[in-house]
mmCIF file with all atom_site columns, C-alpha atoms in Angstrom:
data_model
loop_
_atom_site.group_PDB
_atom_site.id
_atom_site.type_symbol
_atom_site.label_atom_id
_atom_site.label_alt_id
_atom_site.label_comp_id
_atom_site.label_asym_id
_atom_site.label_entity_id
_atom_site.label_seq_id
_atom_site.pdbx_PDB_ins_code
_atom_site.Cartn_x
_atom_site.Cartn_y
_atom_site.Cartn_z
_atom_site.occupancy
_atom_site.B_iso_or_equiv
_atom_site.pdbx_formal_charge
_atom_site.auth_seq_id
_atom_site.auth_comp_id
_atom_site.auth_asym_id
_atom_site.auth_atom_id
_atom_site.pdbx_PDB_model_num
ATOM 1   C CA . MET A 1 1   ? 71.916 168.044 102.635 1.00 0.00 ? 243 MET A CA 1
ATOM 2   C CA . VAL A 1 2   ? 69.941 171.285 101.169 1.00 0.00 ? 244 VAL A CA 1
ATOM 3   C CA . PHE A 1 3   ? 71.123 175.359 100.978 1.00 0.00 ? 245 PHE A CA 1
ATOM 4   C CA . PHE A 1 4   ? 69.730 178.053 99.842  1.00 0.00 ? 246 PHE A CA 1
ATOM 5   C CA . VAL A 1 5   ? 69.829 181.204 99.580  1.00 0.00 ? 247 VAL A CA 1
ATOM 6   C CA . GLU A 1 6   ? 69.076 184.738 101.257 1.00 0.00 ? 248 GLU A CA 1
ATOM 7   C CA . LYS A 1 7   ? 68.809 188.275 99.757  1.00 0.00 ? 249 LYS A CA 1
ATOM 8   C CA . ILE A 1 8   ? 67.108 191.328 101.407 1.00 0.00 ? 250 ILE A CA 1
ATOM 9   C CA . PRO A 1 9   ? 66.577 193.877 98.775  1.00 0.00 ? 251 PRO A CA 1
ATOM 10  C CA . PRO A 1 10  ? 67.660 197.860 99.887  1.00 0.00 ? 252 PRO A CA 1
ATOM 11  C CA . ARG A 1 11  ? 64.262 198.973 101.732 1.00 0.00 ? 253 ARG A CA 1
ATOM 12  C CA . SER A 1 12  ? 62.339 195.880 100.856 1.00 0.00 ? 254 SER A CA 1
ATOM 13  C CA . PHE A 1 13  ? 61.429 194.485 104.330 1.00 0.00 ? 255 PHE A CA 1
ATOM 14  C CA . THR A 1 14  ? 61.091 191.131 102.243 1.00 0.00 ? 256 THR A CA 1
ATOM 15  C CA . GLN A 1 15  ? 64.132 188.469 102.095 1.00 0.00 ? 257 GLN A CA 1
ATOM 16  C CA . ASN A 1 16  ? 64.044 186.295 98.799  1.00 0.00 ? 258 ASN A CA 1
ATOM 17  C CA . ILE A 1 17  ? 65.125 183.162 99.805  1.00 0.00 ? 259 ILE A CA 1
ATOM 18  C CA . ILE A 1 18  ? 65.632 180.213 96.993  1.00 0.00 ? 260 ILE A CA 1
ATOM 19  C CA . VAL A 1 19  ? 66.651 176.940 97.998  1.00 0.00 ? 261 VAL A CA 1
ATOM 20  C CA . TYR A 1 20  ? 68.944 173.939 95.856  1.00 0.00 ? 262 TYR A CA 1
ATOM 21  C CA . TYR A 1 21  ? 68.590 170.692 96.638  1.00 0.00 ? 263 TYR A CA 1
ATOM 22  C CA . LYS A 1 22  ? 72.127 168.589 96.817  1.00 0.00 ? 264 LYS A CA 1
ATOM 23  C CA . ASN A 1 23  ? 72.586 167.915 93.357  1.00 0.00 ? 265 ASN A CA 1
ATOM 24  C CA . GLY A 1 24  ? 71.991 172.535 93.181  1.00 0.00 ? 266 GLY A CA 1
ATOM 25  C CA . ILE A 1 25  ? 68.930 172.055 91.452  1.00 0.00 ? 267 ILE A CA 1
ATOM 26  C CA . LEU A 1 26  ? 66.017 175.017 92.048  1.00 0.00 ? 268 LEU A CA 1
ATOM 27  C CA . LYS A 1 27  ? 63.921 173.175 94.936  1.00 0.00 ? 269 LYS A CA 1
ATOM 28  C CA . GLU A 1 28  ? 61.782 176.582 96.512  1.00 0.00 ? 270 GLU A CA 1
ATOM 29  C CA . GLU A 1 29  ? 61.861 180.475 95.727  1.00 0.00 ? 271 GLU A CA 1
ATOM 30  C CA . GLY A 1 30  ? 59.747 182.681 97.280  1.00 0.00 ? 272 GLY A CA 1
ATOM 31  C CA . GLU A 1 31  ? 59.259 185.849 99.881  1.00 0.00 ? 273 GLU A CA 1
ATOM 32  C CA . PHE A 1 32  ? 59.316 185.724 103.586 1.00 0.00 ? 274 PHE A CA 1
ATOM 33  C CA . PHE A 1 33  ? 57.864 189.718 104.899 1.00 0.00 ? 275 PHE A CA 1
ATOM 34  C CA . PHE A 1 34  ? 60.007 191.288 107.206 1.00 0.00 ? 276 PHE A CA 1
ATOM 35  C CA . CYS A 1 35  ? 61.798 189.265 110.699 1.00 0.00 ? 277 CYS A CA 1
ATOM 36  C CA . SER A 1 36  ? 59.645 186.783 110.341 1.00 0.00 ? 278 SER A CA 1
ATOM 37  C CA . ASP A 1 37  ? 58.437 183.159 108.235 1.00 0.00 ? 279 ASP A CA 1
ATOM 38  C CA . VAL A 1 38  ? 55.769 184.784 107.001 1.00 0.00 ? 280 VAL A CA 1
ATOM 39  C CA . LYS A 1 39  ? 55.622 183.660 102.866 1.00 0.00 ? 281 LYS A CA 1
ATOM 40  C CA . ILE A 1 40  ? 53.899 186.626 101.131 1.00 0.00 ? 282 ILE A CA 1
ATOM 41  C CA . GLY A 1 41  ? 53.909 186.355 97.366  1.00 0.00 ? 283 GLY A CA 1
ATOM 42  C CA . LYS A 1 42  ? 54.260 183.414 95.063  1.00 0.00 ? 284 LYS A CA 1
ATOM 43  C CA . TRP A 1 43  ? 56.200 180.219 96.276  1.00 0.00 ? 285 TRP A CA 1
ATOM 44  C CA . ARG A 1 44  ? 58.057 177.990 93.472  1.00 0.00 ? 286 ARG A CA 1
ATOM 45  C CA . LYS A 1 45  ? 58.387 173.940 94.184  1.00 0.00 ? 287 LYS A CA 1
ATOM 46  C CA . TYR A 1 46  ? 60.118 171.747 91.820  1.00 0.00 ? 288 TYR A CA 1
ATOM 47  C CA . ASP A 1 47  ? 60.875 168.104 91.938  1.00 0.00 ? 289 ASP A CA 1
ATOM 48  C CA . LYS A 1 48  ? 64.411 166.896 91.324  1.00 0.00 ? 290 LYS A CA 1
ATOM 49  C CA . GLU A 1 49  ? 65.145 167.723 88.095  1.00 0.00 ? 291 GLU A CA 1
ATOM 50  C CA . GLY A 1 50  ? 64.044 171.151 88.601  1.00 0.00 ? 292 GLY A CA 1
ATOM 51  C CA . LYS A 1 51  ? 60.399 171.237 87.394  1.00 0.00 ? 293 LYS A CA 1
ATOM 52  C CA . LEU A 1 52  ? 57.938 173.327 89.068  1.00 0.00 ? 294 LEU A CA 1
ATOM 53  C CA . ILE A 1 53  ? 55.414 170.334 90.609  1.00 0.00 ? 295 ILE A CA 1
ATOM 54  C CA . ARG A 1 54  ? 53.578 173.536 92.715  1.00 0.00 ? 296 ARG A CA 1
ATOM 55  C CA . GLU A 1 55  ? 53.039 177.680 91.968  1.00 0.00 ? 297 GLU A CA 1
ATOM 56  C CA . GLU A 1 56  ? 50.622 179.070 95.372  1.00 0.00 ? 298 GLU A CA 1
ATOM 57  C CA . ASN A 1 57  ? 49.486 182.808 95.972  1.00 0.00 ? 299 ASN A CA 1
ATOM 58  C CA . GLU A 1 58  ? 50.656 182.566 99.419  1.00 0.00 ? 300 GLU A CA 1
ATOM 59  C CA . ASP A 1 59  ? 49.139 186.688 99.792  1.00 0.00 ? 301 ASP A CA 1
ATOM 60  C CA . LYS A 1 60  ? 45.755 184.107 99.245  1.00 0.00 ? 302 LYS A CA 1
ATOM 61  C CA . LYS A 1 61  ? 45.985 183.968 103.395 1.00 0.00 ? 303 LYS A CA 1
ATOM 62  C CA . PHE A 1 62  ? 45.291 187.893 104.047 1.00 0.00 ? 304 PHE A CA 1
ATOM 63  C CA . GLU A 1 63  ? 42.605 188.515 101.674 1.00 0.00 ? 305 GLU A CA 1
ATOM 64  C CA . GLY A 1 64  ? 39.921 190.549 103.095 1.00 0.00 ? 306 GLY A CA 1
ATOM 65  C CA . LEU A 1 65  ? 41.820 191.486 106.343 1.00 0.00 ? 307 LEU A CA 1
ATOM 66  C CA . ARG A 1 66  ? 42.259 195.371 106.904 1.00 0.00 ? 308 ARG A CA 1
ATOM 67  C CA . ILE A 1 67  ? 46.432 194.473 108.178 1.00 0.00 ? 309 ILE A CA 1
ATOM 68  C CA . LYS A 1 68  ? 47.429 193.383 105.186 1.00 0.00 ? 310 LYS A CA 1
ATOM 69  C CA . PRO A 1 69  ? 51.935 192.385 105.475 1.00 0.00 ? 311 PRO A CA 1
ATOM 70  C CA . LYS A 1 70  ? 51.993 196.838 103.759 1.00 0.00 ? 312 LYS A CA 1
ATOM 71  C CA . GLU A 1 71  ? 48.929 197.889 106.543 1.00 0.00 ? 313 GLU A CA 1
ATOM 72  C CA . LEU A 1 72  ? 51.662 195.823 108.981 1.00 0.00 ? 314 LEU A CA 1
ATOM 73  C CA . LEU A 1 73  ? 54.564 198.100 107.721 1.00 0.00 ? 315 LEU A CA 1
ATOM 74  C CA . CYS A 1 74  ? 52.734 201.009 107.918 1.00 0.00 ? 316 CYS A CA 1
ATOM 75  C CA . TRP A 1 75  ? 51.965 200.768 111.040 1.00 0.00 ? 317 TRP A CA 1
ATOM 76  C CA . LEU A 1 76  ? 55.641 200.315 112.607 1.00 0.00 ? 318 LEU A CA 1
ATOM 77  C CA . GLU A 1 77  ? 56.349 203.046 110.952 1.00 0.00 ? 319 GLU A CA 1
ATOM 78  C CA . SER A 1 78  ? 54.282 205.000 112.966 1.00 0.00 ? 320 SER A CA 1
ATOM 79  C CA . GLN A 1 79  ? 55.454 203.575 116.373 1.00 0.00 ? 321 GLN A CA 1
ATOM 80  C CA . GLY A 1 80  ? 58.379 205.354 114.757 1.00 0.00 ? 322 GLY A CA 1
ATOM 81  C CA . TRP A 1 81  ? 60.492 202.165 114.175 1.00 0.00 ? 323 TRP A CA 1
ATOM 82  C CA . ILE A 1 82  ? 61.536 201.229 110.615 1.00 0.00 ? 324 ILE A CA 1
ATOM 83  C CA . ASP A 1 83  ? 61.092 204.103 108.321 1.00 0.00 ? 325 ASP A CA 1
ATOM 84  C CA . LEU A 1 84  ? 60.126 202.624 104.818 1.00 0.00 ? 326 LEU A CA 1
ATOM 85  C CA . TRP A 1 85  ? 61.494 205.960 102.148 1.00 0.00 ? 327 TRP A CA 1
ATOM 86  C CA . SER A 1 86  ? 65.200 205.204 104.104 1.00 0.00 ? 328 SER A CA 1
ATOM 87  C CA . GLY A 1 87  ? 65.355 201.442 104.981 1.00 0.00 ? 329 GLY A CA 1
ATOM 88  C CA . LYS A 1 88  ? 66.130 202.524 108.358 1.00 0.00 ? 330 LYS A CA 1
ATOM 89  C CA . GLY A 1 89  ? 65.451 199.352 110.739 1.00 0.00 ? 331 GLY A CA 1
ATOM 90  C CA . GLN A 1 90  ? 64.781 196.865 108.636 1.00 0.00 ? 332 GLN A CA 1
ATOM 91  C CA . GLN A 1 91  ? 67.170 193.728 109.751 1.00 0.00 ? 333 GLN A CA 1
ATOM 92  C CA . SER A 1 92  ? 70.024 193.217 107.683 1.00 0.00 ? 334 SER A CA 1
ATOM 93  C CA . SER A 1 93  ? 70.501 189.692 108.225 1.00 0.00 ? 335 SER A CA 1
ATOM 94  C CA . PHE A 1 94  ? 67.873 186.660 108.256 1.00 0.00 ? 336 PHE A CA 1
ATOM 95  C CA . SER A 1 95  ? 68.923 185.485 111.602 1.00 0.00 ? 337 SER A CA 1
ATOM 96  C CA . ASN A 1 96  ? 69.257 189.334 112.908 1.00 0.00 ? 338 ASN A CA 1
ATOM 97  C CA . THR A 1 97  ? 65.964 190.693 113.391 1.00 0.00 ? 339 THR A CA 1
ATOM 98  C CA . PRO A 1 98  ? 65.333 193.679 114.862 1.00 0.00 ? 340 PRO A CA 1
ATOM 99  C CA . PHE A 1 99  ? 61.712 192.662 115.979 1.00 0.00 ? 341 PHE A CA 1
ATOM 100 C CA . ARG A 1 100 ? 59.579 189.364 115.630 1.00 0.00 ? 342 ARG A CA 1
ATOM 101 C CA . ILE A 1 101 ? 56.693 188.747 113.600 1.00 0.00 ? 343 ILE A CA 1
ATOM 102 C CA . SER A 1 102 ? 54.791 186.093 113.402 1.00 0.00 ? 344 SER A CA 1
ATOM 103 C CA . PHE A 1 103 ? 50.986 186.054 111.655 1.00 0.00 ? 345 PHE A CA 1
ATOM 104 C CA . SER A 1 104 ? 47.500 183.228 112.855 1.00 0.00 ? 346 SER A CA 1
ATOM 105 C CA . PRO A 1 105 ? 45.011 183.324 110.661 1.00 0.00 ? 347 PRO A CA 1
ATOM 106 C CA . ARG A 1 106 ? 41.533 182.802 110.515 1.00 0.00 ? 348 ARG A CA 1
ATOM 107 C CA . GLY A 1 107 ? 40.574 180.446 112.431 1.00 0.00 ? 349 GLY A CA 1
ATOM 108 C CA . LYS A 1 108 ? 37.539 180.170 114.882 1.00 0.00 ? 350 LYS A CA 1
ATOM 109 C CA . ASP A 1 109 ? 38.888 183.426 115.892 1.00 0.00 ? 351 ASP A CA 1
ATOM 110 C CA . HIS A 1 110 ? 39.699 186.374 113.818 1.00 0.00 ? 352 HIS A CA 1
ATOM 111 C CA . ALA A 1 111 ? 43.798 186.358 112.462 1.00 0.00 ? 353 ALA A CA 1
ATOM 112 C CA . LYS A 1 112 ? 46.349 187.966 114.375 1.00 0.00 ? 354 LYS A CA 1
ATOM 113 C CA . TRP A 1 113 ? 49.345 189.063 113.975 1.00 0.00 ? 355 TRP A CA 1
ATOM 114 C CA . TYR A 1 114 ? 52.174 189.126 116.221 1.00 0.00 ? 356 TYR A CA 1
ATOM 115 C CA . VAL A 1 115 ? 54.841 191.850 117.543 1.00 0.00 ? 357 VAL A CA 1
ATOM 116 C CA . SER A 1 116 ? 57.130 192.124 119.015 1.00 0.00 ? 358 SER A CA 1
ATOM 117 C CA . ARG A 1 117 ? 61.008 194.137 120.165 1.00 0.00 ? 359 ARG A CA 1
ATOM 118 C CA . VAL A 1 118 ? 63.794 194.118 122.083 1.00 0.00 ? 360 VAL A CA 1
ATOM 119 C CA . THR A 1 119 ? 64.101 197.282 123.868 1.00 0.00 ? 361 THR A CA 1
ATOM 120 C CA . MET A 1 120 ? 66.524 197.915 126.767 1.00 0.00 ? 362 MET A CA 1
ATOM 121 C CA . SER A 1 121 ? 64.954 196.900 129.017 1.00 0.00 ? 363 SER A CA 1
ATOM 122 C CA . GLY A 1 122 ? 62.793 193.418 127.761 1.00 0.00 ? 364 GLY A CA 1
ATOM 123 C CA . THR A 1 123 ? 60.360 192.679 125.671 1.00 0.00 ? 365 THR A CA 1
ATOM 124 C CA . GLU A 1 124 ? 58.038 194.959 124.303 1.00 0.00 ? 366 GLU A CA 1
ATOM 125 C CA . LYS A 1 125 ? 54.759 192.559 122.468 1.00 0.00 ? 367 LYS A CA 1
ATOM 126 C CA . PHE A 1 126 ? 51.711 193.017 120.630 1.00 0.00 ? 368 PHE A CA 1
ATOM 127 C CA . VAL A 1 127 ? 48.892 192.276 119.190 1.00 0.00 ? 369 VAL A CA 1
ATOM 128 C CA . ILE A 1 128 ? 46.983 192.937 116.550 1.00 0.00 ? 370 ILE A CA 1
ATOM 129 C CA . ASP A 1 129 ? 44.348 191.602 115.306 1.00 0.00 ? 371 ASP A CA 1
ATOM 130 C CA . ALA A 1 130 ? 43.964 191.720 110.967 1.00 0.00 ? 372 ALA A CA 1
ATOM 131 C CA . GLU A 1 131 ? 40.816 191.895 110.310 1.00 0.00 ? 373 GLU A CA 1
ATOM 132 C CA . THR A 1 132 ? 40.013 195.182 112.701 1.00 0.00 ? 374 THR A CA 1
ATOM 133 C CA . GLY A 1 133 ? 43.307 197.052 112.565 1.00 0.00 ? 375 GLY A CA 1
ATOM 134 C CA . LYS A 1 134 ? 42.693 197.286 116.914 1.00 0.00 ? 376 LYS A CA 1
ATOM 135 C CA . VAL A 1 135 ? 46.133 196.401 118.845 1.00 0.00 ? 377 VAL A CA 1
ATOM 136 C CA . ILE A 1 136 ? 44.526 194.283 121.543 1.00 0.00 ? 378 ILE A CA 1
ATOM 137 C CA . SER A 1 137 ? 47.641 193.333 123.513 1.00 0.00 ? 379 SER A CA 1
ATOM 138 C CA . HIS A 1 138 ? 50.091 195.353 124.113 1.00 0.00 ? 380 HIS A CA 1
ATOM 139 C CA . GLU A 1 139 ? 52.740 193.972 127.537 1.00 0.00 ? 381 GLU A CA 1
ATOM 140 C CA . ASN A 1 140 ? 56.149 194.626 128.619 1.00 0.00 ? 382 ASN A CA 1
ATOM 141 C CA . VAL A 1 141 ? 57.829 191.506 129.597 1.00 0.00 ? 383 VAL A CA 1
ATOM 142 C CA . LEU A 1 142 ? 61.434 193.362 131.307 1.00 0.00 ? 384 LEU A CA 1
ATOM 143 C CA . ASN A 1 143 ? 64.458 191.516 132.362 1.00 0.00 ? 385 ASN A CA 1
ATOM 144 C CA . ILE A 1 144 ? 65.548 191.334 135.825 1.00 0.00 ? 386 ILE A CA 1
ATOM 145 C CA . GLU A 1 145 ? 68.351 191.098 136.894 1.00 0.00 ? 387 GLU A CA 1
#
């Protein structure tokens, strides 16, 4: 069994994750972007003796993009959904997220951000082209009672 420690620093819009082997030795550590499983910053992996075996700069996947995590936070703030200064809208736990954000890196198509949020009437979904900064899709999926 592996266990982890999650910490969400105030006003950071990130989640610090530390994963341990069942023997208590550090296995992995790094940060996830706000309301997502998108790795950001430096991630470190360790062997079962606690020796560093790999360090990866997860921010490399954002190089050359117009919309990086910081710019996406600014976009969320411009929508009135979060406040970067006060921390309004920041998730309070790993499982209780006000948004669901995912990232698709460059491949055959442009890199994209996918943002969804639950509203009173359903779910609002956006797709943002990370290279141009344009919202390329916006839809409201209504709950049917």
